[in-house]
Short mmCIF file of C-alpha atoms and ligand atoms in Angstrom, two decimals:
data_model
loop_
_atom_site.label_atom_id
_atom_site.label_comp_id
_atom_site.label_asym_id
_atom_site.label_seq_id
_atom_site.Cartn_x
_atom_site.Cartn_y
_atom_site.Cartn_z
CA MET P 1 126.65 201.38 33.75
CA LYS P 2 127.57 203.72 36.70
CA LEU P 3 126.84 202.03 39.95
CA LYS P 4 125.93 203.75 43.38
CA ILE P 5 128.68 203.96 45.85
CA LEU P 6 127.83 202.94 49.37
CA THR P 7 128.85 205.06 52.05
CA GLU P 8 130.32 204.34 55.67
CA GLY P 9 127.66 203.09 58.10
CA ASP P 10 126.38 200.62 55.35
CA GLU P 11 126.90 197.16 56.62
CA LYS P 12 127.65 195.89 53.16
CA LEU P 13 131.00 197.64 53.58
CA ARG P 14 131.70 195.37 56.54
CA VAL P 15 131.41 192.15 54.81
CA ILE P 16 134.25 189.65 54.43
CA CYS P 17 133.94 189.14 50.71
CA LYS P 18 133.82 185.60 48.92
CA PRO P 19 136.30 184.73 46.23
CA VAL P 20 135.17 184.65 42.72
CA PRO P 21 134.86 181.00 41.61
CA LYS P 22 134.99 181.72 37.89
CA VAL P 23 135.45 184.85 35.78
CA THR P 24 132.13 184.95 33.88
CA ALA P 25 130.47 187.41 31.60
CA GLN P 26 128.73 188.66 34.58
CA ILE P 27 131.93 189.27 36.60
CA LYS P 28 133.45 191.05 33.68
CA LYS P 29 130.40 193.28 33.44
CA LEU P 30 130.50 194.05 37.10
CA ALA P 31 134.29 194.97 36.79
CA ALA P 32 133.68 197.20 33.66
CA ASP P 33 130.76 198.91 35.74
CA MET P 34 133.35 199.34 38.65
CA ILE P 35 135.67 200.99 36.38
CA GLU P 36 133.20 203.38 35.05
CA THR P 37 132.02 204.09 38.46
CA MET P 38 135.57 204.77 39.80
CA TYR P 39 136.34 207.32 36.88
CA ALA P 40 132.80 209.00 37.45
CA ALA P 41 133.61 209.64 41.10
CA LYS P 42 137.28 210.61 40.36
CA GLY P 43 138.66 207.84 42.38
CA VAL P 44 141.87 205.91 41.99
CA GLY P 45 140.36 202.59 43.22
CA LEU P 46 137.13 200.96 43.93
CA ALA P 47 136.34 197.65 45.54
CA ALA P 48 133.15 195.44 45.03
CA PRO P 49 131.77 196.00 48.38
CA GLN P 50 131.65 199.60 47.80
CA VAL P 51 129.02 198.91 44.94
CA GLY P 52 127.06 196.39 47.21
CA SER P 53 128.69 193.24 45.96
CA ASP P 54 130.33 190.55 48.32
CA LEU P 55 132.82 189.26 45.81
CA ARG P 56 136.80 189.78 45.79
CA ILE P 57 137.13 192.20 43.03
CA ILE P 58 139.06 195.43 43.06
CA VAL P 59 139.71 197.93 40.15
CA PHE P 60 142.22 200.74 40.04
CA ASP P 61 144.25 203.23 37.97
CA PRO P 62 146.98 204.97 40.03
CA ARG P 63 146.99 207.72 37.26
CA THR P 64 150.76 207.73 36.72
CA SER P 65 150.18 208.93 33.20
CA ARG P 66 147.66 211.06 31.59
CA ARG P 67 146.34 208.23 29.84
CA ARG P 68 143.67 206.00 31.52
CA LYS P 69 144.97 202.60 32.23
CA PRO P 70 142.38 200.66 34.21
CA GLN P 71 143.27 197.46 36.07
CA VAL P 72 141.11 194.67 37.34
CA LEU P 73 142.23 192.16 40.02
CA ILE P 74 140.14 189.32 41.12
CA ASN P 75 140.78 187.37 44.18
CA PRO P 76 143.83 189.61 44.91
CA VAL P 77 146.42 188.18 47.21
CA LEU P 78 149.11 190.51 48.68
CA SER P 79 152.56 189.38 49.57
CA GLU P 80 156.19 190.56 49.98
CA LEU P 81 154.93 193.33 52.24
CA GLU P 82 157.99 195.41 53.15
CA GLY P 83 158.98 198.92 54.24
CA GLU P 84 156.80 201.61 55.29
CA ILE P 85 155.17 204.54 53.60
CA ARG P 86 152.85 207.13 55.31
CA GLY P 87 150.28 209.31 53.29
CA ASP P 88 146.99 211.02 53.38
CA GLU P 89 144.10 208.84 52.24
CA GLY P 90 140.36 209.28 51.51
CA CYS P 91 137.87 206.85 50.19
CA LEU P 92 134.88 207.20 47.90
CA SER P 93 132.66 205.65 50.81
CA CYS P 94 133.82 208.17 53.30
CA PRO P 95 133.26 211.44 51.55
CA GLY P 96 134.94 214.47 52.96
CA LEU P 97 137.12 212.69 55.52
CA TRP P 98 140.85 211.99 55.17
CA GLY P 99 143.65 210.86 57.29
CA GLU P 100 147.29 209.71 57.32
CA VAL P 101 147.77 205.96 57.17
CA THR P 102 150.99 203.96 57.39
CA ARG P 103 151.26 201.33 54.72
CA TYR P 104 153.63 198.97 53.34
CA ALA P 105 155.90 200.43 50.75
CA HIS P 106 156.65 197.33 48.56
CA VAL P 107 153.74 194.96 47.66
CA LYS P 108 153.06 192.24 45.35
CA ALA P 109 149.69 191.46 44.36
CA THR P 110 148.64 188.42 42.53
CA GLY P 111 145.16 187.50 41.19
CA LEU P 112 143.13 187.21 38.03
CA ASN P 113 142.46 189.84 35.53
CA GLU P 114 139.17 190.39 33.79
CA LYS P 115 140.02 187.64 31.25
CA GLY P 116 140.64 185.20 34.09
CA GLU P 117 144.28 185.16 33.39
CA GLU P 118 146.72 185.07 36.38
CA VAL P 119 148.46 188.26 36.78
CA GLU P 120 151.28 189.67 39.05
CA ILE P 121 151.61 193.32 40.04
CA GLU P 122 154.64 194.64 41.99
CA SER P 123 154.90 197.89 43.40
CA GLU P 124 157.80 199.62 45.14
CA GLY P 125 155.92 202.38 46.74
CA GLY P 126 153.65 205.38 45.87
CA VAL P 127 150.05 205.55 44.96
CA LEU P 128 149.96 201.95 43.49
CA SER P 129 151.24 200.33 46.66
CA VAL P 130 148.56 202.38 48.80
CA VAL P 131 145.72 201.67 46.33
CA LEU P 132 146.35 197.86 46.35
CA GLN P 133 146.27 197.71 50.05
CA HIS P 134 143.40 200.10 50.58
CA GLU P 135 141.15 198.33 48.09
CA THR P 136 142.16 194.86 49.14
CA ASP P 137 141.35 196.01 52.89
CA HIS P 138 137.75 196.68 51.59
CA LEU P 139 137.36 192.90 50.71
CA ASP P 140 137.74 192.14 54.51
CA GLY P 141 135.48 194.82 55.63
CA ILE P 142 138.40 197.15 56.72
CA LEU P 143 137.99 200.91 55.96
CA PHE P 144 141.19 203.25 56.06
CA LEU P 145 139.48 205.06 58.97
CA ASP P 146 140.14 201.71 61.12
CA ARG P 147 143.91 202.22 60.50
CA LEU P 148 144.21 205.76 61.67
CA ASP P 149 146.13 206.37 65.03
CA PRO P 150 143.80 207.40 67.96
CA ALA P 151 144.38 211.00 67.83
CA GLN P 152 143.57 211.17 64.13
CA GLN P 153 140.38 209.10 64.84
CA LEU P 154 139.17 211.51 67.15
CA ARG P 155 139.59 214.38 64.66
CA VAL P 156 137.78 212.36 62.30
CA MET P 157 135.01 211.56 64.56
CA LYS P 158 134.51 215.44 65.23
CA GLU P 159 134.77 216.25 61.67
CA ARG P 160 131.90 213.86 60.90
CA GLU P 161 129.82 215.35 63.52
CA GLU P 162 130.18 218.53 61.76
CA LEU P 163 129.49 217.23 58.22
ZN1 ZN D 201 138.07 203.00 49.91
#
């Protein structure tokens, strides 16, 4: 089922999400719905608060191949954050807005998959590293807009007024 994506200004996007205590059928359904919603919106990642849930769940598919390969990460924890990459980011919750964000290049993400199994994802840079950090930020109520430098924030504010 496709879910409604909340947009910036909705206070549900600013909530610190709670860990998922157990991967139940309900959680699996939510993750599957989030994947459907992400593809329908042509996004590369989606976090639970963007669809109004306060649970620590992210889904993503950095589209490194033509075939769809959606991944679910429940209670994600990032570690081994090293290096630096800088690139344009947007967000399904901030339609029409973009900006350059500095992120860590190397990321290790651990958490549970939709079967409740422990998984480890390592990324050396590129879209996957950015997506993991962008989506995990959502679980702590942080939007990419918060990570822009002051000059870019000013530009985005002006663009938003024009939208
Ligand atoms: Zn986002």
